[in-house]
Amino acid sequence: MNKPLILVVEDDKAIRNLITTTLETQGYLYHTAATGEASILEAVSSRPDVIILDLGLPDMDGVDIIRKVRSWSNTPIVVVSARSEDKDKIDALDAGADDYLTKPFSVDELLARLRVSLRRVRYDSGKLRRDSPVFVNGGLKIDYAAGSVRLDGKEIHLTPIEYKLLCLLAKNVGKVLTHNFILREIWGSYSSDLSALRVFMATLRKKIEKDPSRPRYIQTHIGVGYRMLRVGDDSAGN
Amino acid sequence: MNKPLILVVEDDKAIRNLITTTLETQGYLYHTAATGEASILEAVSSRPDVIILDLGLPDMDGVDIIRKVRSWSNTPIVVVSARSEDKDKIDALDAGADDYLTKPFSVDELLARLRVSLRRVRYDSGKLRRDSPVFVNGGLKIDYAAGSVRLDGKEIHLTPIEYKLLCLLAKNVGKVLTHNFILREIWGSYSSDLSALRVFMATLRKKIEKDPSRPRYIQTHIGVGYRMLRVGDDSAGN
DNA sequence: CCGCTCCATTAAGATTTCATTAAGACATGG
DNA sequence: CCATGTCTTAATGAAATCTTAATGGAGCGG
């Protein structure tokens, strides 16, 4: 996962710096805003993972900001406020805030509560893209998340290099990949032999082609390289 | 949506009554538990929408309860505790709690924070939620609540690391987990050796595989990592 | 037809990665 | 303090994988 992006909305420069420097040491990215107006713009444009929001902004009521953000986004909002009255907390939480800290607050606690919110973001976003990315071509199926390959329903075992090779071809179905390109992608630019690639192609074909002499998936382009063909679904795949 | 079910875990009868009567007036359903043991059982059997948890239980460390519940469930946990030290809060939140209130607390604030959690439950439950206190795969059965593992009906003993390892694999059945991923998840990112992992894999296999040379559950992907296979139910499980 | 290049395939070494064992360090509870 | 169980580390042999080299076939121009 990439570094989370935190939007810090706080008009007091000292506190803002305290928060941002702390975030920096923890490896978070951050944007800042000092007014309600700016915070809304930032929330829209930079789509932060979490918003830390000071309620005491000069130009806008904090609860209104929460409501405004909530009208289009579920981004977690952690409120930081000088007001410790029950009513303030309840209003903010019911408006859509996810947490409420009163100043003066402990930086460590803020970080912990931030982690809680981030946990939820990560968890939710994992659910949204629940179906693992899969490549299907005829009877060939690559499950990238599982790292497995199926041919006509049966799982086949590939060595790491064979797997990388197949993925590379699959990512460029229909395109001819030159020898040099493949060698660079798989072995990383140095030290490699065409013959090595040929050997791996042979073993790979032996595994995924029923009749290696008349390949269905991987085609040789003499003097240039290889290419994976897009093949019509002829056999009971999946 | 039906009335939400809240599990109230609190050993002090007065506070418990305070909470439950409040919940009642708000139209919530509730169950109660006064010990850690009972709370786990309730969480498993009644599947509450939210758990309100007092950390100061007589029989079990509160953070352990959180961890145990989190091992199989994402039910929001709102902690209510007499301890107000930063460290206590952070430990609880990082263990998986969603919120932390210190006694004495305002009932209205508790209700507001409860609504925050419920809002999320309602939002989340649209997506498929896999909250099962047991994991079954062929003859292998993990009871997360009890922390026990059965193989073909017989209970087997696993050391803590072996158990975590098995749970990690079980949570990602069918997926290949890289060495680095496993090391990070089990040992927490620092200082660990592949060979250590291999040793634990060997001992784990010796315990759950009848024929360790031809593993049924845990497959090794050379140069990459390990993976648990989804295995058809072939032997009389349970 | 011959010689050349490019390719597929096979086989055999070299290297990496793995499983397993055993011994020592560490912690835990009595 | 001992006893037990658990974790770590190191060493060994085995297995899988990668590399390299050799052989033979197909296409092409001379």
PDB file of N, CA and C (backbone and C1' of nucleotides) in Angstrom, chain A residues 198 205-206 220 223 226, chain C residues 6-11:
ATOM      1  N   ARG A 198      15.045 -19.068 -24.787  1.00  0.00           N
ATOM      2  CA  ARG A 198      14.454 -20.115 -25.626  1.00  0.00           C
ATOM      3  C   ARG A 198      14.125 -21.350 -24.811  1.00  0.00           C
ATOM      4  N   ARG A 205       5.974 -23.640 -23.020  1.00  0.00           N
ATOM      5  CA  ARG A 205       5.063 -24.173 -24.037  1.00  0.00           C
ATOM      6  C   ARG A 205       4.678 -25.601 -23.726  1.00  0.00           C
ATOM      7  N   LYS A 206       5.667 -26.340 -23.259  1.00  0.00           N
ATOM      8  CA  LYS A 206       5.373 -27.737 -22.951  1.00  0.00           C
ATOM      9  C   LYS A 206       4.282 -27.822 -21.889  1.00  0.00           C
ATOM     10  N   THR A 220       5.897 -17.665 -32.230  1.00  0.00           N
ATOM     11  CA  THR A 220       7.257 -17.184 -32.436  1.00  0.00           C
ATOM     12  C   THR A 220       7.308 -16.273 -33.654  1.00  0.00           C
ATOM     13  N   GLY A 223      13.328 -13.940 -35.668  1.00  0.00           N
ATOM     14  CA  GLY A 223      14.214 -12.786 -35.742  1.00  0.00           C
ATOM     15  C   GLY A 223      13.765 -11.610 -34.917  1.00  0.00           C
ATOM     16  N   TYR A 226       8.525 -12.878 -29.413  1.00  0.00           N
ATOM     17  CA  TYR A 226       7.367 -13.735 -29.201  1.00  0.00           C
ATOM     18  C   TYR A 226       6.123 -12.883 -29.002  1.00  0.00           C
TER      19      TYR A 226
ATOM     20  P    DC C   6      20.865 -14.843 -37.075  1.00  0.00           P
ATOM     21  O5'  DC C   6      19.533 -15.592 -36.593  1.00  0.00           O
ATOM     22  C5'  DC C   6      18.363 -15.558 -37.411  1.00  0.00           C
ATOM     23  C4'  DC C   6      17.444 -16.686 -37.002  1.00  0.00           C
ATOM     24  C3'  DC C   6      17.180 -16.753 -35.487  1.00  0.00           C
ATOM     25  O3'  DC C   6      15.793 -16.578 -35.243  1.00  0.00           O
ATOM     26  C1'  DC C   6      17.653 -18.894 -36.395  1.00  0.00           C
ATOM     27  P    DC C   7      15.293 -16.444 -33.736  1.00  0.00           P
ATOM     28  O5'  DC C   7      14.774 -17.918 -33.449  1.00  0.00           O
ATOM     29  C5'  DC C   7      13.761 -18.464 -34.271  1.00  0.00           C
ATOM     30  C4'  DC C   7      13.663 -19.955 -34.054  1.00  0.00           C
ATOM     31  C3'  DC C   7      13.331 -20.374 -32.619  1.00  0.00           C
ATOM     32  O3'  DC C   7      11.979 -20.814 -32.548  1.00  0.00           O
ATOM     33  C1'  DC C   7      15.003 -21.773 -33.615  1.00  0.00           C
ATOM     34  P    DA C   8      11.344 -21.188 -31.132  1.00  0.00           P
ATOM     35  O5'  DA C   8      11.616 -22.763 -31.011  1.00  0.00           O
ATOM     36  C5'  DA C   8      10.956 -23.634 -31.904  1.00  0.00           C
ATOM     37  C4'  DA C   8      11.275 -25.080 -31.583  1.00  0.00           C
ATOM     38  C3'  DA C   8      10.892 -25.534 -30.181  1.00  0.00           C
ATOM     39  O3'  DA C   8      10.216 -26.775 -30.270  1.00  0.00           O
ATOM     40  C1'  DA C   8      13.203 -25.934 -30.549  1.00  0.00           C
ATOM     41  P    DT C   9       9.547 -27.389 -28.972  1.00  0.00           P
ATOM     42  O5'  DT C   9      10.677 -28.391 -28.466  1.00  0.00           O
ATOM     43  C5'  DT C   9      11.268 -29.284 -29.414  1.00  0.00           C
ATOM     44  C4'  DT C   9      12.460 -29.970 -28.779  1.00  0.00           C
ATOM     45  C3'  DT C   9      12.260 -30.402 -27.321  1.00  0.00           C
ATOM     46  O3'  DT C   9      12.212 -31.821 -27.285  1.00  0.00           O
ATOM     47  C1'  DT C   9      14.419 -29.483 -27.720  1.00  0.00           C
ATOM     48  P    DT C  10      11.861 -32.559 -25.905  1.00  0.00           P
ATOM     49  O5'  DT C  10      13.289 -33.080 -25.435  1.00  0.00           O
ATOM     50  C5'  DT C  10      14.174 -33.634 -26.401  1.00  0.00           C
ATOM     51  C4'  DT C  10      15.573 -33.710 -25.827  1.00  0.00           C
ATOM     52  C3'  DT C  10      15.647 -34.198 -24.381  1.00  0.00           C
ATOM     53  O3'  DT C  10      16.275 -35.475 -24.352  1.00  0.00           O
ATOM     54  C1'  DT C  10      17.083 -32.322 -24.774  1.00  0.00           C
ATOM     55  P    DA C  11      16.439 -36.291 -22.981  1.00  0.00           P
ATOM     56  O5'  DA C  11      17.887 -35.853 -22.487  1.00  0.00           O
ATOM     57  C5'  DA C  11      18.969 -35.887 -23.413  1.00  0.00           C
ATOM     58  C4'  DA C  11      20.212 -35.324 -22.758  1.00  0.00           C
ATOM     59  C3'  DA C  11      20.422 -35.763 -21.306  1.00  0.00           C
ATOM     60  O3'  DA C  11      21.780 -36.138 -21.116  1.00  0.00           O
ATOM     61  C1'  DA C  11      20.466 -33.409 -21.445  1.00  0.00           C
TER      62       DA C  11
END
